[in-house]
Every structure is written in C-alpha cells, then in structure tokens.
Short mmCIF file of C-alpha atoms in Angstrom, two decimals:
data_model
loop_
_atom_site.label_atom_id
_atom_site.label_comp_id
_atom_site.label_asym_id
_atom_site.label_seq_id
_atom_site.Cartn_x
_atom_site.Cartn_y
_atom_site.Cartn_z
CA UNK O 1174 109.29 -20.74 -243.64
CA UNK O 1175 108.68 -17.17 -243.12
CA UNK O 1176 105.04 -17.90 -243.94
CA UNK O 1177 104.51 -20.16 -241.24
CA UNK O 1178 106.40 -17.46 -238.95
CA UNK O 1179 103.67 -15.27 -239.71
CA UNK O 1180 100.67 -17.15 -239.39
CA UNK O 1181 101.89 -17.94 -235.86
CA UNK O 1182 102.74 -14.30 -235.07
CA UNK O 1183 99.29 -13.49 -236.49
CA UNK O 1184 97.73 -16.83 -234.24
CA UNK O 1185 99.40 -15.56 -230.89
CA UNK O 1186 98.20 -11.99 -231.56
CA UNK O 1187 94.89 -13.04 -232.05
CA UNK O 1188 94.99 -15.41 -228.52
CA UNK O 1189 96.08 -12.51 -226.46
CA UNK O 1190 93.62 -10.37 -227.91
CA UNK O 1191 90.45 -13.15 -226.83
CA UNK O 1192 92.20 -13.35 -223.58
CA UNK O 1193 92.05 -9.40 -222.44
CA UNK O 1194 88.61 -9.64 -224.23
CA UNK O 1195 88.03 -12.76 -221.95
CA UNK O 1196 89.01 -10.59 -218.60
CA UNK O 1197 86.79 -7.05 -219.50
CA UNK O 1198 83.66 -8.91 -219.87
CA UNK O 1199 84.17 -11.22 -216.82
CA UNK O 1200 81.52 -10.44 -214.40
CA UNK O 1201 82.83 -9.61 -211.21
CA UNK O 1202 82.13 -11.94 -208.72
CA UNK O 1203 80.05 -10.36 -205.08
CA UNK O 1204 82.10 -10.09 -202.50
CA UNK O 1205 80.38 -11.64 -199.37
CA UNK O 1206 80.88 -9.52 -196.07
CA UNK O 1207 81.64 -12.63 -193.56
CA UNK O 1208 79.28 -13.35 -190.99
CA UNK O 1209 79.08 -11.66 -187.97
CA UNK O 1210 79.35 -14.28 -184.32
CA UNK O 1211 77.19 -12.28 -181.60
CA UNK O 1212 77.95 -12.56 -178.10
CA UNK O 1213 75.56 -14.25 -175.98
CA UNK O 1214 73.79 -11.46 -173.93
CA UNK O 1215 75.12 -11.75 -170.63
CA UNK O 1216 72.42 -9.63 -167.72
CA UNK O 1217 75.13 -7.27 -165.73
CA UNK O 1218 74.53 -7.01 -162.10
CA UNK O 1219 72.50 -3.52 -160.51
CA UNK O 1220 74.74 -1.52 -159.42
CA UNK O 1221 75.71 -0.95 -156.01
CA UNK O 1222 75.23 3.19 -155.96
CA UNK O 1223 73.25 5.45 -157.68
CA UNK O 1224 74.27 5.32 -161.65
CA UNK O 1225 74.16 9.35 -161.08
CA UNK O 1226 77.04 8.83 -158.53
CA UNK O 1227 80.50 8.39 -160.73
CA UNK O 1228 83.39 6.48 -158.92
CA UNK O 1229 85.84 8.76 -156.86
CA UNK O 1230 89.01 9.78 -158.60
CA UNK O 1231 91.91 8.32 -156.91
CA UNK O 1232 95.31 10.01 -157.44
CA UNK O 1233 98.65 8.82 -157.47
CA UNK O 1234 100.51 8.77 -153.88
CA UNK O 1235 102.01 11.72 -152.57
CA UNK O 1236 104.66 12.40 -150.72
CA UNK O 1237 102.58 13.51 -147.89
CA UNK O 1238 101.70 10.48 -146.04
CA UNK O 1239 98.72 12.22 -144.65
CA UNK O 1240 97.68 12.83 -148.05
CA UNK O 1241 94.45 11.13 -148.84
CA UNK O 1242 93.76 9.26 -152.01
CA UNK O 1243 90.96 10.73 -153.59
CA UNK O 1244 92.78 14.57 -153.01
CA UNK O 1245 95.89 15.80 -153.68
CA UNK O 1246 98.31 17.59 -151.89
CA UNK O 1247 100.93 19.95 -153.75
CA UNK O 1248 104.24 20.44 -152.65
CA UNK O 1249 104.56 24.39 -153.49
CA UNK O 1250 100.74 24.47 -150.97
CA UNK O 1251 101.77 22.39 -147.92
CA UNK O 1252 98.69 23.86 -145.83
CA UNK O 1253 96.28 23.22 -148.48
CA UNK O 1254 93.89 19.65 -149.27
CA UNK O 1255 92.27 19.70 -153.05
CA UNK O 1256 89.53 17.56 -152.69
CA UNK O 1257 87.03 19.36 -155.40
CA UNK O 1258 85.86 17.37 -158.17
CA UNK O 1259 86.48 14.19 -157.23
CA UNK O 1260 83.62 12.31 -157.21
CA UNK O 1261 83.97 11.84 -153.70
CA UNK O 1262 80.71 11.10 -151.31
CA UNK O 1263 82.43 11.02 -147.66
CA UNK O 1264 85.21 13.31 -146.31
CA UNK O 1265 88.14 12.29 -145.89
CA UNK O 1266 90.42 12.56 -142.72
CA UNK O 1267 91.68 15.49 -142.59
CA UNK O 1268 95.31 16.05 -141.64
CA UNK O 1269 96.66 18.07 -139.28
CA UNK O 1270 98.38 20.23 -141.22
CA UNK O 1271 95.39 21.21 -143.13
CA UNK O 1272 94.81 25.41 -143.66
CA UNK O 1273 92.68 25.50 -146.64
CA UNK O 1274 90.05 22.75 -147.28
CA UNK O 1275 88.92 22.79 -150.80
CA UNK O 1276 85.95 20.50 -150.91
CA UNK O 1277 83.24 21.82 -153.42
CA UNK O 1278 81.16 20.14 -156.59
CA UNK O 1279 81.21 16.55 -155.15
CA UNK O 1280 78.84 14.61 -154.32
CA UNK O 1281 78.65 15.24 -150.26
CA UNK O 1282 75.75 14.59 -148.74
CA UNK O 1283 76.52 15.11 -144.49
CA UNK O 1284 79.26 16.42 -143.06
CA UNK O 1285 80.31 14.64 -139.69
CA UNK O 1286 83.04 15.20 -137.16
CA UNK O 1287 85.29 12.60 -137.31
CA UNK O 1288 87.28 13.74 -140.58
CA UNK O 1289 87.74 16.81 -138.66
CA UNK O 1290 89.56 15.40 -135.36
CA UNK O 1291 92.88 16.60 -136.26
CA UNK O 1292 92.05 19.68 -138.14
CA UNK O 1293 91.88 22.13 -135.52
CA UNK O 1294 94.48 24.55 -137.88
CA UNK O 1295 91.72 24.47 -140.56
CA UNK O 1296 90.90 28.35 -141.28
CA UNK O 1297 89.24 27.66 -144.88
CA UNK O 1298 86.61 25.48 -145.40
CA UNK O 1299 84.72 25.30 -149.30
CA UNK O 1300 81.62 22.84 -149.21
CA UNK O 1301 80.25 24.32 -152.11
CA UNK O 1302 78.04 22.76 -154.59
CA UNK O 1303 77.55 19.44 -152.91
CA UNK O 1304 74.14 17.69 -151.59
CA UNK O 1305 74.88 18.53 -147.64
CA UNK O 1306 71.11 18.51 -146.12
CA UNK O 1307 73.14 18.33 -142.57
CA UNK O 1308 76.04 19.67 -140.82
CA UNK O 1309 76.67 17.96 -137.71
CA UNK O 1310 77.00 20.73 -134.61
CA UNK O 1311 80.13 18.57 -133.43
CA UNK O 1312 81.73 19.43 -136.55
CA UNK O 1313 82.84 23.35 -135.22
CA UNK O 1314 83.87 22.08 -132.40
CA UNK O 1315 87.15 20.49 -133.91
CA UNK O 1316 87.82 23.92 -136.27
CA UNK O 1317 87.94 26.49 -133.28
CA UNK O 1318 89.97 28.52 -135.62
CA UNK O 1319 87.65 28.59 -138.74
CA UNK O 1320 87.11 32.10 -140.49
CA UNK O 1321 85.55 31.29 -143.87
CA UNK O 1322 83.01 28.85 -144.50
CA UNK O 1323 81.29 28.60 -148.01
CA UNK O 1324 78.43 25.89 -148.17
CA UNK O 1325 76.45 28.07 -151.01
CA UNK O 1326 74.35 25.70 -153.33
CA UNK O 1327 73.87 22.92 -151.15
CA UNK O 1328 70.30 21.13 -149.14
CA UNK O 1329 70.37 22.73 -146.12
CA UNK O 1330 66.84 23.49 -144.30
CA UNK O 1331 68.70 25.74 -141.69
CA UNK O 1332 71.28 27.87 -140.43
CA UNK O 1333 74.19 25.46 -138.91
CA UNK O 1334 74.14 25.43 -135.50
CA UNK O 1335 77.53 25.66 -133.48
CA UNK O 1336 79.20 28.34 -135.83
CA UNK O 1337 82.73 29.13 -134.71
CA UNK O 1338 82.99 32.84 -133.08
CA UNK O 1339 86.34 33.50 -135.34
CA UNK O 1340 84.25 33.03 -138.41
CA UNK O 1341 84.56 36.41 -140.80
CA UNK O 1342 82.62 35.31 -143.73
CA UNK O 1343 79.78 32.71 -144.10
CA UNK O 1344 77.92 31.78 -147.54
CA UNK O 1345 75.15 30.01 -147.11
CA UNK O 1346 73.55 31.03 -150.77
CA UNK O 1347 71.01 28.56 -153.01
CA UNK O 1348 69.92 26.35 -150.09
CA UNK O 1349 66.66 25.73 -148.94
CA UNK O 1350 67.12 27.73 -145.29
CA UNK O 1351 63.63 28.39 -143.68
CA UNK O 1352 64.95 28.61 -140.06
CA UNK O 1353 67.15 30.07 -138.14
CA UNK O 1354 67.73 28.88 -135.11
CA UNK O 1355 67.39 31.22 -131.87
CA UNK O 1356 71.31 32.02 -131.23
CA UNK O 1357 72.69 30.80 -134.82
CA UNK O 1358 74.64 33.97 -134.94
CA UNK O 1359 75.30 35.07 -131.53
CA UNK O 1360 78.67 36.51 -130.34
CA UNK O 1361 79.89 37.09 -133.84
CA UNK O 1362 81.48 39.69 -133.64
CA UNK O 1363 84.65 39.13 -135.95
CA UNK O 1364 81.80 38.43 -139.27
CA UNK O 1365 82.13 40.89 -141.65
CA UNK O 1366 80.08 39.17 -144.70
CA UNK O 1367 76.49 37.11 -144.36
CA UNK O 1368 75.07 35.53 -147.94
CA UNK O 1369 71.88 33.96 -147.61
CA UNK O 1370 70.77 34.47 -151.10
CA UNK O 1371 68.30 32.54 -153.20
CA UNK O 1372 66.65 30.84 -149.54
CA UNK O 1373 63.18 30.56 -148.50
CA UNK O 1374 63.57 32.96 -145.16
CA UNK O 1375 60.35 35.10 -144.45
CA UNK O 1376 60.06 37.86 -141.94
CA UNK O 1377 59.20 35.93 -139.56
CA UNK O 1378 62.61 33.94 -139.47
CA UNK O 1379 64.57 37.35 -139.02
CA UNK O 1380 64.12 38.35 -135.04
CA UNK O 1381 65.43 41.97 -134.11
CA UNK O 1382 68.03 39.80 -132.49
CA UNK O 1383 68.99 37.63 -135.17
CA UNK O 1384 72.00 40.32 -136.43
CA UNK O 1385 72.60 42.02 -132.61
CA UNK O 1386 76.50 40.69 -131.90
CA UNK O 1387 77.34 41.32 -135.92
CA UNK O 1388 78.97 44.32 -134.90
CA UNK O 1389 81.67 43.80 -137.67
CA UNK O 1390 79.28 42.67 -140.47
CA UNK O 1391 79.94 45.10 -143.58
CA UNK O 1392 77.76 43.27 -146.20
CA UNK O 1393 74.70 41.10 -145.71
CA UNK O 1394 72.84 39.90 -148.51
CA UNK O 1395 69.04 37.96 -148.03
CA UNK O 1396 68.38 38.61 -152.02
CA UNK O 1397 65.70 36.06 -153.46
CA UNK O 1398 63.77 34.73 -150.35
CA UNK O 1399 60.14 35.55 -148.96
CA UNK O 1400 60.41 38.75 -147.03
CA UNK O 1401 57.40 41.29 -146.94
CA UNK O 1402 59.62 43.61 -144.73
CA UNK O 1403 62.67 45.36 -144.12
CA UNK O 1404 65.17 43.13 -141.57
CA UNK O 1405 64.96 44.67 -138.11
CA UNK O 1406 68.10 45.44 -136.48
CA UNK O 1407 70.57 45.52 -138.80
CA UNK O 1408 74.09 46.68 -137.65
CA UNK O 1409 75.43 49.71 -137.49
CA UNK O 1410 78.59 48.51 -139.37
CA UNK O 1411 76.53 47.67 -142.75
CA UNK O 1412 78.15 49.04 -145.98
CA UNK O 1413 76.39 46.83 -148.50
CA UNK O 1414 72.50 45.58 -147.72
CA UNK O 1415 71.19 43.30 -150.96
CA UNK O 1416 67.31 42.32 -150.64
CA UNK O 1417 66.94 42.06 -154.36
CA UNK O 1418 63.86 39.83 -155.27
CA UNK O 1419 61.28 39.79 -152.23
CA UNK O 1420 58.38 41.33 -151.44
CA UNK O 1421 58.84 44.61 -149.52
CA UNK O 1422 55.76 46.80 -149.94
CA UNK O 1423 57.14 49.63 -147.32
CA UNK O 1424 60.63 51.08 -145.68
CA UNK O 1425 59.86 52.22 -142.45
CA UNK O 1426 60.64 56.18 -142.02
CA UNK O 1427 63.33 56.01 -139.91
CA UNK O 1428 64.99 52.45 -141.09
CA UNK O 1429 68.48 53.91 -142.25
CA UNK O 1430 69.08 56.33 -139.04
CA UNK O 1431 71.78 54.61 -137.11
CA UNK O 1432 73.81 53.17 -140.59
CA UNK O 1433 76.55 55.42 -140.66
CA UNK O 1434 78.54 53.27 -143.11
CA UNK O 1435 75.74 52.62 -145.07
CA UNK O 1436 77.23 52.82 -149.55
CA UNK O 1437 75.35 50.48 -151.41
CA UNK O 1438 71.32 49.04 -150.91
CA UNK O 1439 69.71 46.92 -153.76
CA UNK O 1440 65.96 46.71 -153.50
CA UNK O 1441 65.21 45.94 -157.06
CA UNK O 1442 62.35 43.08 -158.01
CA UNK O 1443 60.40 44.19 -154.78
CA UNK O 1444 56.62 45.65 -154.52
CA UNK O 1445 57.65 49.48 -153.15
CA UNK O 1446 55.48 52.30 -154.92
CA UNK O 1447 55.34 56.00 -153.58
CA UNK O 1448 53.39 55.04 -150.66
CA UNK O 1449 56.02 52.80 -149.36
CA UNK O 1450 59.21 55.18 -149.54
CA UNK O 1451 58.83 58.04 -147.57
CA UNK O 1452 59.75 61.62 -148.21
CA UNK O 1453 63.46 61.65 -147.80
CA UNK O 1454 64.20 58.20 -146.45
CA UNK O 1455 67.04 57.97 -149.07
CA UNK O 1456 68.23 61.03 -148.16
CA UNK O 1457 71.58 59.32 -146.74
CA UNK O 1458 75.25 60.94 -146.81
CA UNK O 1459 77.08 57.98 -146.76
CA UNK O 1460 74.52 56.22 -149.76
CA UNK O 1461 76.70 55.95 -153.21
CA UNK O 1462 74.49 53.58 -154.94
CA UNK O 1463 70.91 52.95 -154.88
CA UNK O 1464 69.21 50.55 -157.02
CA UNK O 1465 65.25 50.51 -156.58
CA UNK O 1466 64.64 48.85 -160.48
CA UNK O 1467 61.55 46.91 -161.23
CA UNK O 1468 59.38 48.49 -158.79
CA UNK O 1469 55.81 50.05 -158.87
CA UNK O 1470 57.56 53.71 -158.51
CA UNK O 1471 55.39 56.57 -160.13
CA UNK O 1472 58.10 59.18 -159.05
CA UNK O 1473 61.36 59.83 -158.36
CA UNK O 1474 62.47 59.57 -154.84
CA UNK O 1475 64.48 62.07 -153.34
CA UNK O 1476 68.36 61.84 -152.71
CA UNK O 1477 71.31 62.91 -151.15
CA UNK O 1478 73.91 65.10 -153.07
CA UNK O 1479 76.77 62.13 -152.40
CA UNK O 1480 74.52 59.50 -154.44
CA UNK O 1481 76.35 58.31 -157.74
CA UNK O 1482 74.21 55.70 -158.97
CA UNK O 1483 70.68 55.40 -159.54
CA UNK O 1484 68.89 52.62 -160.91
CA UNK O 1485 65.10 53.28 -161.44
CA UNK O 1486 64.74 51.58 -164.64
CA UNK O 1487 61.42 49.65 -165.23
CA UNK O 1488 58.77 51.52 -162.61
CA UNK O 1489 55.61 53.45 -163.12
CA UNK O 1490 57.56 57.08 -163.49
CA UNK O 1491 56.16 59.15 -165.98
CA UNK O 1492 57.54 62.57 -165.53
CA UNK O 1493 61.03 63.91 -163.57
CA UNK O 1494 61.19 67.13 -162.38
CA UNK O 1495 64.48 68.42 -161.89
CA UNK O 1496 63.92 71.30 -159.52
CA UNK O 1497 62.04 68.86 -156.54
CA UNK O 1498 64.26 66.16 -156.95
CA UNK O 1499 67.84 68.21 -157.01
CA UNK O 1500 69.67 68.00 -153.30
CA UNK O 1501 71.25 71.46 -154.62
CA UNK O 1502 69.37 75.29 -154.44
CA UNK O 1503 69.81 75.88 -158.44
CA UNK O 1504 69.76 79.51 -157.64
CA UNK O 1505 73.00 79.33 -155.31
CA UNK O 1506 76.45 79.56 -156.47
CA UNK O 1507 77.36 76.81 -158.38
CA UNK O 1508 81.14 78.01 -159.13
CA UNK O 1509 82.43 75.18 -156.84
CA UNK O 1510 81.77 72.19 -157.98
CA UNK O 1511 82.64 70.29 -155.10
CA UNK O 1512 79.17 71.23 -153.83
CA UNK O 1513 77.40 70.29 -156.80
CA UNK O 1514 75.17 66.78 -156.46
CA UNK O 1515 78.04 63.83 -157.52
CA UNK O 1516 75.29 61.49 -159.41
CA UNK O 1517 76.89 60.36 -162.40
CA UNK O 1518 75.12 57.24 -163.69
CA UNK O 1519 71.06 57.73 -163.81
CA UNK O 1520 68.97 54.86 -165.43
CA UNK O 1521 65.52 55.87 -166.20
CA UNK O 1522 64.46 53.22 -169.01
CA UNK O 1523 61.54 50.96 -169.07
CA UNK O 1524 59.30 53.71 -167.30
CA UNK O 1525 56.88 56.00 -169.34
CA UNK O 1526 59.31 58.75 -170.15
CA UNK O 1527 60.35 59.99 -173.65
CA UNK O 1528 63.33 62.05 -174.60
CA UNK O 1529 64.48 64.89 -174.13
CA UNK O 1530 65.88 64.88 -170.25
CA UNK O 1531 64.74 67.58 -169.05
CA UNK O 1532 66.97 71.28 -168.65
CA UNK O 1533 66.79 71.14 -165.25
CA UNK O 1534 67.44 68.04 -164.68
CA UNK O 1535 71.19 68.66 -166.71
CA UNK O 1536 71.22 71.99 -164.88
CA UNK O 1537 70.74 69.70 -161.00
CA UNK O 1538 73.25 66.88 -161.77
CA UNK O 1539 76.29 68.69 -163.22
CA UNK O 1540 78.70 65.47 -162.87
CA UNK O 1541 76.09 63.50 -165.14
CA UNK O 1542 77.93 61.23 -167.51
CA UNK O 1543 75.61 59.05 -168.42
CA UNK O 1544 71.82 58.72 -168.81
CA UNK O 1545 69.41 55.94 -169.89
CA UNK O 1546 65.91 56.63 -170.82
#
C-alpha cells in the first residue's frame, strides 16, 4: 500500500513538473494592434475672414449695460473701456461714460465716427498697434475734450486731419506718414509732446509753419525718417528735440538762438562732419545732454560749461585737446567749483583715440566721473 502511495506521489510530481515545462517553452502568441476605421475626408468650407484674423474674444456680461461684449468694464475703473487684445476688427460703441479708451494690438483697420457719438467725455484714446490706414476727420469732432491720442505702429500715410485743440500729447510713431497736411497742427497750443518717429517725412513735408501755434510743445521727436535738414521753426518751448537716424549734413549757425528751454538734442546716425557744425553752435546754457554718436566728426565740438553728457562715440576724432575744447580759462581760479565745467559722462569710443585721456582734459572737466574711450 505505501508503495503504490509513492509511485503516485512520484507520478503527480512528475505531471506538474511537464506542465510548468509545458508553459516556459510556449511561444507567445503576437498580439495584433486592432485595425484602425478612418474617417471619410470631409472638404471644410473657406473661411469667411482672413485665417490671420482670430475670432473676437467675447466676455462675460457686465454689470454695465453699456458695456460691450468684446471689452470689459471693471467696477473699481468706471470711466475706463478695455478693449486691447481682443481680436476685435470694428469699434465698438462707445458709452458715454467712457474717460479712458484702451484700444491697442487688435486688428483695427479704420476708425469711423459712429462708435464715437456718445463719447464726447473721452480724454484718452490708445489705437496702438492696430492696421488703421484711415482716421475719419468726423471722428474729433465727437471727442472735443481729447488730450492724448496714441496711434504709434499703425498704416497711416498722413497726419490726421481734424485734431482736437485740447490735445497735449500725440504719438504718431512707426507709420508710414509722408504728408502733412497744410494746418494739421494749427492752434495747438495746449501740445506739449509730438512723436513722429520711424516715418518717411522729408524736409520738404516740414513748412516753417508746420510747428508755429505749438507754443507749449516741450518734446518733439522726428527720429528715423528722411530729413537732409534741420526742422525750421521749432518752438521756443522745446526741451527735448530727437532727430536720431536721418540725414542732416549741416546745423545752420544760428539754429538754437531763440530755444531758451532747450536740455536734451539727439543727432546721432546723421551725416554732420566739422564742416556742418559750426564754431560754437553747441555752445548753449540751457543744453545738459548732447548726443552727436555715429557721425563723420574729426573733432570735438565745442560746449557750454552746463553740458553733462556727451556722446561722440563712433566718429572720425582722432585727437582731443583739452585746452580748446574746455568752456573754463585753466589758468583762473578754480577754488570754486561751482564754476568749474559740470560734464560728467564723456563717451569717446569707436573713434581713433588710444588711452591715456589726456592731463588737460582731467584738469578742464573736474566733475568727470566717467569716461569711455
């Protein structure tokens, strides 16, 4: 009996054994990935717009029922319609109680009069970075009121006609402005800032009228366009004059006579050499900074003793003397200091000069504090 036990223990023991044999060697069977239905291609209509124009964002509804849908109107700014980035092509109406109008980076291509029939409190109007090749005249008509007015980086070919008297500040920068028409700016005299930067205005485009009722402008900036010449009859009000990146070849004598306020000019990335500056034509009281960089300069103009900053940095210049160019008699009494010259930042680099600065030079400009060469 306990025999047979055995054998049997010894027959199931050798069963189980085959069977886990049985399962290792079993080739696995490839799994088949199941087949993939495709949709029948189905041709989607053109669209109706331009596939560069995205829908308009639509907002929730305020609680201003004036409130349009594709702005929005806070609460804590009751005065003030947020309209930027919002994909929007066409103004909306603008409601009455409108102060600040913020409508830049969309996708505006005109601006008419009829969103602005009710806006007559408007005082703030941003048109910024939109595709506006037209500004209907109509349009300051219905904003009386209107003292800022930024349309910089836009497709304008001119100089909106119709411009509100009350304006104070106008940016018209990164157009394409060739024109302006006879009048554009007349009988403003509450403007204190003109940007026409980066247009294509030549000399011919700036009358000795153009600027006459600016008696309040303080800065005026016609940087990057296609003048030869300095702009005739600037006002007398000027602090700040930017004409950065033209083509001025000359500065007439007298040009800065009358400019009583006169602190900052920038004439760098222009054509001026020695023949073009005259002896002393820089020579202004009220000048703090000057900035004539990138210029065909073989010497170093002459200054007034109130000049702080001088930028001279990649001309012709290849010497500096420091007793023609010093405003001060280096032989007088130099004891007080508040008669000294008060330049303290002089940039000489990208000329053909080489270390050391020379002594008098350091002796001139006591208040020196720094020095590039």
């Amino acid at each position: 009996m306990k025999a047979g036990t055995g054998l049997l223990s010894a027959l199931a023991v050798f069963l189980l054994m085959g069977l886990v044999l049985t399962q290792r060697t079993r080739p696995k069977k490839p799994t088949k990935r199941p087949a993939t239905t495709r949709r029948p291609s189905v041709s989607q209509p053109e669209p109706k717009e331009p596939t560069d124009f995205p829908p308009p964002i639509l907002g929730p509804p305020s609680m201003f029922p004036d409130c349009p849908r594709e702005c929005l109107c806070s609460p804590s700014y009751p005065n003030s319609l947020n309209c930027e980035n919002r994909n929007i092509r066409n103004i909306p109406v603008i409601p009455f109680r409108t102060h600040y109008l913020y409508l830049q980076n969309n996708y505006i291509s005109e601006v008419t009069a009829e969103p602005f029939l009710n806006a007559t409190e408007v005082r703030w109007v941003n048109l910024a970075n939109n595709r506006i090749h037209r500004i209907d005249k109509q349009v300051f008509d219905k904003v009386p009121a209107l003292l800022y007015l930024y349309v910089q980086r836009n497709q304008l070919k001119e100089v909106p006609s119709g411009l509100p008297t009350s304006l104070e500040q106008i940016r018209l920068g990164r157009n394409r402005i060739s024109k302006i028409p006879a009048g554009a700016f007349s009988k403003m005299g509450n403007l204190t800032l003109l940007d026409l930067y980066f247009n294509q205005l030549s000399d011919s485009d700036l009358g000795k009228n153009t600027f006459k009722d600016m008696k309040s402008l303080m800065q005026l900036n016609l940087a990057h366009n296609n003048l030869k010449k300095m702009p005739a009859g600037v006002p007398g009000s000027l602090i700040q004059l930017f004409l950065d990146k033209n083509h001025i070849d000359d500065i007439p004598k007298n040009y800065f006579e009358g400019l009583a306020h006169l602190a900052f000019v920038r004439l760098n990335y222009n054509q001026l050499n020695d023949k073009g500056v005259p002896k002393g034509v820089f020579n202004v009281s009220t000048l703090l900074d000057l900035q004539l960089a990138h210029n065909q300069l073989t010497s170093v103009p002459l200054i007034n003793g109130h000049l702080e900053h001088l930028h001279l940095n990649h001309n012709s210049i290849e010497s500096i003397n420091g007793t023609q160019i010093c405003p001060f008699n280096l032989q007088a009494d130099m004891s007080d200091h508040s008669l000294l010259p008060r330049l303290r930042y002089l940039r000489l680099d990208g000329n053909h000069l080489s270390p050391p600065i020379p002594l008098d030079v350091i002796m001139c400009f006591r208040h020196l504090h720094s020095i590039v060469i």
